[in-house]
Coordinates of C-alpha atoms and ligand atoms in Angstrom, one line a residue:
X1 CA 123.3 88.5 105.0
X2 CA 124.9 91.1 106.8
X3 CA 128.3 93.3 106.0
X4 CA 130.9 93.0 107.7
X5 CA 132.2 95.9 108.9
X6 CA 135.2 96.8 107.0
X7 CA 138.9 98.1 108.8
X8 CA 141.2 100.2 105.9
X9 CA 144.8 99.7 106.6
X10 CA 146.9 102.2 104.4
X11 CA 150.1 102.6 104.0
X12 CA 152.7 103.3 99.9
X13 CA 155.3 100.5 101.2
X14 CA 154.1 97.7 99.7
X15 CA 156.0 94.8 101.9
X16 CA 154.9 97.0 104.8
X17 CA 151.2 96.8 103.5
X18 CA 151.5 93.1 102.7
X19 CA 152.6 92.3 106.5
X20 CA 150.4 94.3 108.9
X21 CA 147.0 93.1 105.9
X22 CA 148.8 89.4 107.4
X23 CA 148.1 90.6 110.8
X24 CA 144.6 91.7 110.0
X25 CA 143.4 89.3 108.9
X26 CA 145.0 86.6 111.2
X27 CA 143.8 88.2 113.5
X28 CA 140.3 90.0 112.2
X29 CA 139.1 88.3 109.0
X30 CA 136.8 86.3 110.4
X31 CA 134.7 88.9 111.4
X32 CA 136.0 91.8 109.4
X33 CA 136.1 92.4 106.2
X34 CA 140.1 94.0 105.8
X35 CA 140.6 96.7 103.2
X36 CA 144.6 98.0 101.5
X37 CA 145.1 100.8 99.8
X38 CA 148.8 102.5 98.6
X39 CA 148.0 106.5 98.8
X40 CA 145.9 108.3 100.3
X41 CA 143.7 109.1 97.1
X42 CA 143.1 105.7 96.9
X43 CA 141.6 105.5 100.3
X44 CA 139.1 108.6 100.3
X45 CA 138.1 106.8 97.0
X46 CA 137.3 103.6 98.3
X47 CA 135.8 105.2 102.0
X48 CA 133.4 106.8 99.8
X49 CA 132.5 103.3 97.8
X50 CA 131.8 102.8 101.6
X51 CA 129.8 105.4 102.3
X52 CA 127.8 104.8 98.8
X53 CA 126.7 101.4 99.8
X54 CA 126.3 101.9 103.7
X55 CA 129.5 99.2 104.4
X56 CA 130.2 100.0 107.9
X57 CA 133.7 100.8 108.5
X58 CA 135.7 100.4 112.5
X59 CA 139.0 101.5 112.0
X60 CA 141.6 103.4 109.7
X61 CA 144.8 102.5 110.6
X62 CA 146.8 104.6 108.4
X63 CA 150.5 106.1 108.0
X64 CA 152.2 109.4 107.9
X65 CA 154.2 108.5 105.0
X66 CA 151.8 108.0 102.3
X67 CA 151.3 109.2 98.6
X68 CA 150.5 112.3 97.6
X69 CA 148.9 113.2 101.5
X70 CA 150.3 112.7 105.3
X71 CA 148.8 109.9 107.0
X72 CA 147.3 112.4 108.9
X73 CA 145.7 114.7 106.1
X74 CA 144.1 111.3 105.2
X75 CA 142.7 111.1 108.2
X76 CA 141.0 114.2 108.6
X77 CA 139.5 114.3 105.2
X78 CA 138.6 110.1 105.9
X79 CA 136.4 112.1 109.3
X80 CA 134.5 113.1 107.0
X81 CA 132.9 110.4 105.6
X82 CA 132.9 107.9 108.8
X83 CA 133.9 110.3 112.1
X84 CA 133.0 107.1 114.0
X85 CA 135.8 105.0 113.6
X86 CA 139.0 104.3 114.9
X87 CA 141.8 106.1 114.2
X88 CA 145.2 104.5 114.6
X89 CA 148.5 106.3 113.2
X90 CA 151.7 105.1 111.6
X91 CA 154.6 106.6 112.4
X92 CA 158.2 106.0 112.5
X93 CA 160.4 106.7 115.3
X94 CA 160.7 110.4 115.2
X95 CA 156.9 111.5 114.3
X96 CA 156.5 111.2 117.7
X97 CA 155.4 115.2 117.5
X98 CA 153.3 115.0 114.7
X99 CA 151.5 112.1 116.6
X100 CA 150.9 114.0 119.6
X101 CA 149.7 117.3 117.9
X102 CA 146.6 114.7 115.3
X103 CA 145.8 113.2 119.0
X104 CA 144.0 116.4 119.5
X105 CA 143.6 117.1 115.0
X106 CA 141.5 114.3 113.8
X107 CA 141.4 112.8 117.5
X108 CA 143.3 110.4 116.6
X109 CA 142.3 107.3 119.3
X110 CA 146.2 105.9 118.7
X111 CA 149.9 105.6 117.8
X112 CA 151.4 103.5 116.6
X113 CA 155.2 102.4 115.8
X114 CA 155.9 101.0 113.0
X115 CA 157.3 98.3 112.1
X116 CA 156.2 96.1 115.3
X117 CA 158.4 92.6 115.9
X118 CA 155.4 90.8 117.6
X119 CA 151.6 92.1 116.6
X120 CA 150.6 89.5 119.4
X121 CA 151.7 92.6 121.3
X122 CA 151.9 95.8 120.3
X123 CA 149.4 95.5 117.5
X124 CA 146.3 93.8 118.8
X125 CA 145.8 94.6 122.0
X126 CA 145.2 98.4 120.9
X127 CA 142.9 97.4 117.8
X128 CA 141.7 94.2 120.2
X129 CA 140.5 97.3 122.8
X130 CA 139.9 100.0 120.5
X131 CA 136.8 98.0 118.4
X132 CA 135.3 96.6 121.5
X133 CA 134.5 100.6 121.9
X134 CA 133.7 101.0 118.5
X135 CA 131.0 97.5 119.2
X136 CA 129.2 98.8 121.7
X137 CA 128.1 102.4 119.8
X138 CA 128.0 100.1 116.2
X139 CA 124.1 99.8 114.7
X140 CA 124.1 97.3 111.3
X141 CA 123.8 99.5 108.1
X142 CA 120.5 100.4 107.0
X143 CA 120.8 97.4 104.0
X144 CA 117.4 99.3 101.7
X145 CA 117.1 102.2 99.8
X146 CA 117.9 106.0 101.5
X147 CA 116.7 109.0 99.9
X148 CA 117.8 112.5 100.6
X149 CA 116.2 116.0 100.2
X150 CA 114.8 118.4 101.8
X151 CA 111.8 117.4 103.9
X152 CA 109.4 120.3 102.4
X153 CA 110.4 120.4 98.4
X154 CA 107.3 118.9 97.1
X155 CA 108.9 116.9 94.5
X156 CA 110.7 114.9 96.8
X157 CA 107.6 114.6 98.9
X158 CA 106.5 112.5 95.6
X159 CA 109.5 110.3 96.1
X160 CA 109.2 109.6 99.3
X161 CA 105.0 108.8 98.9
X162 CA 105.7 106.8 95.6
X163 CA 108.6 104.3 97.4
X164 CA 106.4 104.4 100.5
X165 CA 103.5 103.3 98.2
X166 CA 105.4 101.0 95.9
X167 CA 106.5 99.6 99.6
X168 CA 110.1 100.5 99.0
X169 CA 112.5 100.4 102.7
X170 CA 113.7 103.4 102.0
X171 CA 115.8 105.3 105.0
X172 CA 114.5 109.0 104.8
X173 CA 117.8 111.5 105.4
X174 CA 117.0 115.2 105.6
X175 CA 119.6 117.5 104.2
X176 CA 118.1 119.9 106.6
X177 CA 119.4 118.4 110.2
X178 CA 120.7 114.9 108.8
X179 CA 124.6 115.1 109.1
X180 CA 124.7 111.4 107.4
X181 CA 122.6 112.9 104.3
X182 CA 125.8 115.7 104.0
X183 CA 128.0 113.4 104.3
X184 CA 126.4 110.9 100.9
X185 CA 125.9 113.8 99.3
X186 CA 130.2 114.9 99.8
X187 CA 130.9 111.5 99.0
X188 CA 128.7 111.9 95.3
X189 CA 131.2 114.5 94.6
X190 CA 128.4 117.1 94.6
X191 CA 126.5 119.0 97.1
X192 CA 124.4 120.9 94.0
X193 CA 123.4 118.1 92.4
X194 CA 118.7 117.9 91.7
X195 CA 117.4 117.2 94.5
X196 CA 116.6 113.9 95.9
X197 CA 118.6 111.9 95.1
X198 CA 118.0 107.9 96.0
X199 CA 120.9 105.4 96.5
X200 CA 120.5 102.1 96.1
X201 CA 122.6 99.6 98.7
X202 CA 125.1 98.8 96.0
X203 CA 125.8 102.5 95.4
X204 CA 124.6 103.5 92.7
X205 CA 122.3 106.5 92.4
X206 CA 120.0 108.5 90.5
X207 CA 119.3 112.2 91.5
X208 CA 115.6 114.3 91.0
X209 CA 114.4 110.9 89.1
X210 CA 111.4 110.1 87.0
X211 CA 109.7 107.1 88.7
X212 CA 110.6 105.4 85.3
X213 CA 114.3 105.6 85.5
X214 CA 113.6 104.2 89.3
X215 CA 111.9 101.5 88.3
X216 CA 114.2 100.5 85.1
X217 CA 117.4 100.8 87.5
X218 CA 115.1 98.4 89.0
X219 CA 115.1 95.7 85.8
X220 CA 111.5 95.8 86.0
X221 CA 110.6 95.3 82.6
X222 CA 110.1 98.4 80.1
X223 CA 107.9 97.3 77.0
X224 CA 105.2 94.8 77.1
X225 CA 106.5 91.1 76.1
X226 CA 103.9 90.4 73.5
X227 CA 102.2 91.4 70.5
X228 CA 99.0 91.1 71.3
X229 CA 97.6 90.3 74.1
X230 CA 93.2 89.3 74.9
X231 CA 93.0 91.0 78.1
X232 CA 94.6 94.5 79.0
X233 CA 94.0 96.5 82.2
X234 CA 94.8 100.2 82.4
X235 CA 95.2 101.0 86.6
X236 CA 96.1 98.3 89.7
X237 CA 94.0 99.7 92.0
X238 CA 91.6 96.2 93.7
X239 CA 89.6 96.5 90.5
X240 CA 92.2 96.3 88.0
X241 CA 94.3 93.4 90.5
X242 CA 91.4 91.6 90.9
X243 CA 90.7 90.8 87.0
X244 CA 94.5 90.0 86.1
X245 CA 94.2 87.3 89.3
X246 CA 91.2 86.2 87.4
X247 CA 92.4 86.6 83.6
X248 CA 95.6 85.0 84.3
X249 CA 93.8 82.3 86.4
X250 CA 91.6 81.0 83.3
X251 CA 94.9 80.7 80.7
X252 CA 93.8 84.7 79.2
X253 CA 97.5 86.5 78.4
X254 CA 96.2 89.4 80.2
X255 CA 98.9 92.7 81.2
X256 CA 97.9 94.4 84.1
X257 CA 99.8 98.0 83.3
X258 CA 100.0 101.3 86.0
X259 CA 101.4 104.7 86.4
X260 CA 102.1 104.9 90.0
X261 CA 101.6 101.8 92.4
X262 CA 100.2 98.9 93.1
X263 CA 96.5 98.9 95.2
X264 CA 95.5 102.1 94.1
X265 CA 93.7 104.0 96.6
X266 CA 93.2 101.2 98.5
X267 CA 96.9 100.9 98.7
X268 CA 97.1 103.9 100.8
X269 CA 94.4 102.8 103.7
X270 CA 96.8 102.2 106.4
X271 CA 93.8 99.7 108.1
X272 CA 90.7 98.0 106.0
X273 CA 88.7 96.6 108.2
X274 CA 85.7 95.2 106.7
X275 CA 86.7 92.9 104.2
X276 CA 86.4 89.0 103.8
X277 CA 87.9 86.9 105.0
X278 CA 90.7 89.5 107.1
X279 CA 88.5 89.9 110.9
X280 CA 91.7 91.4 112.3
X281 CA 91.3 93.6 108.5
X282 CA 94.5 94.5 107.2
X283 CA 96.4 97.3 105.9
X284 CA 96.6 98.3 102.0
X285 CA 99.9 97.3 101.6
X286 CA 99.6 93.8 102.8
X287 CA 97.0 93.3 100.8
X288 CA 98.3 95.1 97.6
X289 CA 101.6 92.7 98.2
X290 CA 99.2 89.3 98.4
X291 CA 97.7 90.4 94.9
X292 CA 100.4 90.9 93.2
X293 CA 101.9 88.1 94.5
X294 CA 98.9 86.0 93.2
X295 CA 98.3 87.9 90.2
X296 CA 101.9 87.0 88.9
X297 CA 101.8 83.3 89.9
X298 CA 99.1 83.0 87.6
X299 CA 101.0 84.8 85.3
X300 CA 100.0 88.2 84.9
X301 CA 102.6 90.3 82.7
X302 CA 102.8 93.7 84.5
X303 CA 103.9 96.8 82.8
X304 CA 105.0 99.2 85.5
X305 CA 105.1 103.2 86.4
X306 CA 103.5 103.8 82.6
X307 CA 100.6 105.4 81.8
X308 CA 98.2 105.0 79.5
X309 CA 96.7 108.6 77.3
X310 CA 94.5 107.4 74.7
X311 CA 93.4 104.4 73.8
X312 CA 91.9 103.0 70.4
X313 CA 90.0 101.4 67.9
X314 CA 91.3 99.5 64.8
X315 CA 88.9 96.2 63.2
X316 CA 87.8 93.6 66.4
X317 CA 91.8 95.1 67.9
X318 CA 91.6 97.8 71.2
X319 CA 94.9 99.0 71.7
X320 CA 96.2 101.0 74.3
X321 CA 98.7 104.2 74.0
X322 CA 100.7 105.0 76.6
X323 CA 103.2 108.2 77.5
X324 CA 106.8 107.0 76.3
X325 CA 104.7 106.5 72.3
X326 CA 104.2 102.7 72.6
X327 CA 101.7 100.9 71.1
X328 CA 99.8 97.8 72.9
X329 CA 97.0 96.1 71.4
X330 CA 94.2 93.0 72.3
X331 CA 91.1 91.4 72.3
X332 CA 89.8 93.7 75.1
X333 CA 90.5 96.4 78.0
X334 CA 89.4 97.3 80.9
X335 CA 89.7 100.6 82.3
X336 CA 90.3 100.7 86.2
X337 CA 91.8 104.1 86.8
X338 CA 90.1 104.8 90.2
X339 CA 89.1 108.2 91.4
X340 CA 91.4 111.4 92.4
X341 CA 91.6 112.6 95.6
X342 CA 89.6 116.6 95.0
X343 CA 91.9 119.6 96.0
X344 CA 91.5 121.5 98.8
X345 CA 90.7 125.6 96.5
X346 CA 91.6 127.9 99.6
X347 CA 94.3 130.1 99.4
X348 CA 97.3 129.1 99.4
X349 CA 96.9 125.0 99.9
X350 CA 98.1 125.2 96.3
X351 CA 102.0 126.5 97.4
X352 CA 102.1 124.4 100.1
X353 CA 100.8 120.7 98.3
X354 CA 103.6 118.5 99.6
X355 CA 105.0 121.2 102.4
X356 CA 102.8 120.4 104.6
X357 CA 99.1 119.9 103.1
X358 CA 99.2 116.1 101.6
X359 CA 97.0 114.6 99.4
X360 CA 95.8 110.9 99.4
X361 CA 96.5 109.7 102.3
X362 CA 100.1 110.8 103.2
X363 CA 101.2 107.6 104.9
X364 CA 105.0 108.6 103.9
X365 CA 104.9 111.3 106.8
X366 CA 103.1 110.0 109.7
X367 CA 106.6 109.1 111.1
X368 CA 107.6 112.6 110.4
X369 CA 104.9 114.1 112.8
X370 CA 105.8 111.7 115.7
X371 CA 104.6 114.3 119.1
X372 CA 103.2 117.1 117.6
X373 CA 99.7 118.4 116.7
X374 CA 98.5 117.1 113.1
X375 CA 95.3 118.2 111.5
X376 CA 92.6 116.0 108.7
X377 CA 90.1 118.1 107.1
X378 CA 87.1 115.3 105.8
X379 CA 84.3 113.2 107.6
X380 CA 84.8 109.9 105.6
X381 CA 86.1 106.7 106.0
X382 CA 89.0 107.6 104.5
X383 CA 89.6 110.2 106.9
X384 CA 88.8 108.8 110.0
X385 CA 91.0 105.8 109.1
X386 CA 94.0 108.3 108.3
X387 CA 93.6 110.1 111.9
X388 CA 93.2 106.0 113.7
X389 CA 96.9 105.6 112.1
X390 CA 98.1 108.4 112.6
X391 CA 97.0 109.4 116.1
X392 CA 99.5 106.5 117.0
X393 CA 102.1 108.5 116.0
X394 CA 101.2 112.0 116.4
X395 CA 100.8 114.4 120.3
X396 CA 96.9 115.5 119.2
X397 CA 94.7 114.6 115.7
X398 CA 92.0 116.6 114.7
X399 CA 89.4 116.3 112.2
X400 CA 87.7 119.0 110.4
X401 CA 84.5 117.8 109.3
X402 CA 82.2 120.1 107.6
X403 CA 78.9 118.1 108.3
X404 CA 77.4 118.3 112.0
X405 CA 78.3 115.0 113.2
X406 CA 80.4 112.4 111.6
X407 CA 77.2 109.2 111.5
X408 CA 76.9 110.4 107.8
X409 CA 79.6 110.0 106.2
X410 CA 81.3 107.2 108.3
X411 CA 81.5 104.3 108.6
X412 CA 80.8 103.2 112.8
X413 CA 82.9 100.9 113.3
X414 CA 85.5 104.0 113.0
X415 CA 83.8 106.4 114.4
X416 CA 83.4 104.1 118.3
X417 CA 86.9 104.0 117.7
X418 CA 86.9 107.3 117.1
X419 CA 85.3 108.0 120.0
X420 CA 87.2 105.6 122.3
X421 CA 90.8 107.6 121.0
X422 CA 92.0 110.4 123.0
X423 CA 94.3 111.6 120.8
X424 CA 92.0 112.3 118.2
X425 CA 89.4 115.4 118.4
X426 CA 86.7 115.6 115.9
X427 CA 85.3 118.8 115.1
X428 CA 82.6 119.3 113.3
X429 CA 80.7 122.5 111.0
X430 CA 84.2 123.3 110.7
X431 CA 85.4 124.4 107.5
X432 CA 89.4 125.6 106.7
X433 CA 89.8 129.1 104.7
X434 CA 93.5 129.3 104.3
X435 CA 96.4 128.2 104.3
X436 CA 99.8 130.0 105.5
X437 CA 103.7 129.4 105.9
X438 CA 106.2 130.2 104.7
X439 CA 108.5 127.4 103.1
X440 CA 106.4 125.4 104.4
X441 CA 102.3 125.2 106.4
X442 CA 102.6 126.9 109.5
X443 CA 99.0 128.2 110.4
X444 CA 95.4 127.0 108.9
X445 CA 92.2 129.0 109.3
X446 CA 89.2 127.5 110.3
X447 CA 85.5 128.9 110.3
X448 CA 82.9 127.2 112.1
X449 CA 79.9 127.3 110.2
X450 CA 77.2 127.8 112.2
X451 CA 79.5 130.0 114.8
X452 CA 80.9 132.3 111.9
X453 CA 84.2 131.4 115.0
X454 CA 87.2 132.1 113.3
X455 CA 90.6 130.3 114.3
X456 CA 94.2 130.3 113.2
X457 CA 95.7 127.7 114.6
X458 CA 99.5 127.0 114.8
X459 CA 100.3 123.3 112.6
X460 CA 102.9 122.2 110.1
X461 CA 100.6 119.8 108.6
X462 CA 96.9 119.2 107.1
X463 CA 96.2 115.6 105.4
X464 CA 93.5 116.7 103.4
X465 CA 90.0 113.6 102.1
X466 CA 87.7 115.8 100.6
X467 CA 86.5 112.9 98.1
X468 CA 87.5 111.9 94.4
X469 CA 87.1 112.7 91.0
X470 CA 87.5 110.6 88.6
X471 CA 89.5 112.1 85.9
X472 CA 88.7 109.7 82.6
X473 CA 89.5 113.5 80.0
X474 CA 91.5 110.8 78.2
X475 CA 88.9 109.1 77.1
X476 CA 86.7 111.5 76.4
X477 CA 85.1 111.2 72.5
X478 CA 85.5 106.9 72.6
X479 CA 83.8 105.8 75.1
X480 CA 80.6 107.1 77.1
X481 CA 81.1 108.9 80.1
X482 CA 78.4 111.5 82.4
X483 CA 79.4 115.3 82.5
X484 CA 81.3 114.1 86.1
X485 CA 83.3 111.5 83.9
X486 CA 81.6 108.2 85.4
X487 CA 81.9 106.0 82.3
X488 CA 78.3 104.2 81.8
X489 CA 78.6 100.4 81.2
X490 CA 75.7 97.9 80.8
X491 CA 72.0 99.4 80.8
X492 CA 73.4 103.0 81.6
X493 CA 74.1 102.8 78.6
X494 CA 70.5 102.2 76.6
X495 CA 68.3 105.3 76.7
X496 CA 64.3 104.1 75.8
X497 CA 65.7 100.7 75.3
X498 CA 68.0 102.3 72.2
X499 CA 72.1 101.2 72.3
X500 CA 74.2 103.9 72.5
X501 CA 75.4 105.5 69.1
X502 CA 78.2 103.9 67.1
X503 CA 77.2 100.3 68.6
X504 CA 77.7 98.2 66.1
X505 CA 77.1 94.1 68.3
X506 CA 73.6 92.4 67.7
X507 CA 73.1 92.7 70.9
X508 CA 72.7 94.6 73.9
X509 CA 76.2 95.9 76.2
X510 CA 76.8 93.2 78.5
X511 CA 77.0 94.7 82.4
X512 CA 80.1 96.5 82.6
X513 CA 80.8 96.9 79.2
X514 CA 81.5 100.7 77.8
X515 CA 79.6 102.1 74.8
X516 CA 82.3 100.3 72.9
X517 CA 82.2 96.5 72.6
X518 CA 85.5 94.2 74.1
X519 CA 86.2 97.6 76.1
X520 CA 85.0 97.1 80.5
X521 CA 84.9 99.0 83.2
X522 CA 85.6 98.4 86.8
X523 CA 86.0 99.7 90.1
X524 CA 85.4 103.9 91.2
X525 CA 85.1 105.0 87.4
X526 CA 82.5 103.8 86.5
X527 CA 78.9 105.6 86.6
X528 CA 76.8 104.1 90.1
X529 CA 80.2 101.9 91.6
X530 CA 79.6 101.5 95.1
X531 CA 83.7 102.9 96.3
X532 CA 84.5 99.9 98.3
X533 CA 87.2 97.4 97.8
X534 CA 85.1 94.3 98.2
X535 CA 82.9 95.9 95.2
X536 CA 85.9 96.9 92.2
X537 CA 87.3 93.3 93.7
X538 CA 84.5 91.8 92.2
X539 CA 84.1 94.3 89.0
X540 CA 87.4 93.2 88.3
X541 CA 86.4 89.3 88.6
X542 CA 83.3 90.0 87.3
X543 CA 84.7 91.3 84.2
X544 CA 87.4 88.4 83.5
X545 CA 83.7 86.2 83.1
X546 CA 82.2 89.6 80.2
X547 CA 85.7 89.1 78.6
X548 CA 85.4 85.8 78.2
X549 CA 81.6 86.3 76.6
X550 CA 82.7 88.8 74.6
X551 CA 85.5 86.4 72.6
X552 CA 83.2 83.9 72.5
X553 CA 81.4 86.2 69.8
X554 CA 85.3 87.1 67.9
Ligands
FAD601 C1 92.2 106.4 102.3 C2 91.5 105.2 101.8 C3 91.2 104.3 102.8 C4 89.8 103.4 102.1 N1 89.9 102.5 102.7 C5 88.8 102.4 102.4 C6 87.6 100.6 103.5 O1 88.8 100.7 104.6 N2 87.7 99.7 102.4 C7 86.8 100.0 101.7 O2 86.1 98.6 101.4 N3 86.3 101.1 100.2 C8 88.0 101.7 101.1 N4 88.3 103.5 100.2 C9 88.2 102.5 99.1 C10 88.6 101.4 97.5 O3 89.9 101.6 97.9 C11 88.4 102.3 96.6 O4 87.1 102.4 96.9 C12 88.8 101.4 95.2 O5 90.8 101.2 95.7 C13 88.7 101.7 94.2 O6 89.2 100.6 93.3 P1 89.8 101.2 92.1 O7 90.2 100.0 91.2 O8 88.6 101.3 91.2 O9 90.7 102.1 91.8 P2 91.9 103.1 92.5 O10 92.1 102.1 94.1 O11 91.8 103.9 92.6 O12 93.2 102.6 91.3 C14 93.2 103.1 90.6 C15 94.4 102.8 89.5 O13 94.6 102.8 88.7 C16 95.7 103.9 88.2 N5 95.6 104.0 86.8 C17 95.2 105.9 86.9 N6 95.2 106.3 85.5 C18 95.9 105.7 85.4 C19 96.7 105.6 83.9 N7 95.9 106.1 82.5 N8 97.8 104.6 84.2 C20 97.9 104.0 84.3 N9 97.1 103.8 85.5 C21 96.6 104.6 85.6 C22 96.5 104.7 89.7 O14 97.1 105.1 89.9 C23 95.7 103.8 90.3 O15 96.1 102.9 91.2 C24 90.2 104.1 100.9 C25 90.0 104.4 99.8 C26 90.9 105.3 100.2 C27 91.7 106.5 100.1

């Protein structure tokens, strides 16, 4: 549905206002929404609401003599909200001087004597010209979310990234450069709100919201619907989504819990070219959208965004504890929380995280670097994909690689693509040793590990892809992990043919089963996993078959 632009009429003489409304409706009711107000303050309040709902205003038709302020004073304030709206002052015969003064003061487009005898002769020709003029510059308003904040604020970046990864349609408005951002904050009545401010299409808004507050605003379920599940999956990356589709399609009461955004690492991939069945490749966002649709079609219950902080065991019941204190129960659990990017440990990097230093692909930022020179650290596929993606926007993309070549760490198809893309340069045997900047990244210092030559390069973007590790401290003491935090499963749990300590069943752990019977693991967090989308999906699917075997034993 496209929003009709508004024609706002303001007059405190009710009979006169009704006549204006009637005339406007007759000629313009089909293409515009006619809104009336009887005082300046009522009209300004209406304009603020229209601004917050992103409804366009084409015309302000205001009487000079209205309650609380003059028509010119009203227009002065209205201009701040809708600078492009055409402005017409309705005057009495004695107001000519005021109208002429207003031509300059509020850039009045026209003044009309009221009342008019014939709208056909005195009103419509004027409005026809003005509205035709307005229409030329008019662009239909954006109908999604709007996010207002400071570009280099870390919490604003996190919200931008989270919304992008959740595939929300968002218009980003940078307070440092966007007049519209300032107008919106003025319409909210406070320019000192905690930022970022997230505006919804219905005009409602949240200041510096948490992911849970945003999800609640969208009407997502905040609590699990069932008292007990057959399968609770922690993490909605490829492994969790794969398990969700198979679990629900096979009739298991299945709950999928995710703390950030479905898709996990794969959701951050600009183009996955090695996933079976998609010869032209597909973006992680598209794969995630399809998987979520498929999972919900089969009846999976989703609980997003909720963080699981621990799990426990009570007899044959497996319990999941959430950060908000809720405890959920089921027969079986699947751990699928993947791995997390490693952070760059050089002077300055922590302070500039989110202000020029980006982890986890930073796809939401690519368009902000149009025409600029950006740097990527890392030599694996994720860095290669990102380099290709950023080259669509940036003037140059330089890949800083620690090793002597990409051959050891990157798939050949990506090496070939990079070689064929002039905007992407590769700097091998290179380490980043320092990053600098006041409010945001300004320079990076790199060293060649063979020649020891050091250079300080100006840039405002460094995207970091230097590997990932599992973060599984919350599982310590319950399931067995290796020294890096990877979860052991199946045969890896048998030491000299002995089952793990505390193992209660008269059988060996199934493949993918952890040291706790009925608690399974799939995807990147599992020791010896393949770190691929297809293998994570496959393990997710496979875990459901093993869940069935386990349930038969109960
Ligand atoms: C940029 C990039 C590009 C890639 N490109 C490719 C490619 O082209 N081809 C390929 O095969 N592989 C690719 N990979 C690797 C692939 O994405 C991973 O192997 C795969 O995503 C692993 O899936 P997973 O489900 O095990 O874990 P993840 O994808 O890491 O998902 C884990 C999920 O669990 C959630 N989670 C974590 N902790 C909790 C908690 N406590 N409570 C609730 N939820 C939690 C996380 O938020 C996350 O969504 C790429 C990786 C990256 C980073």
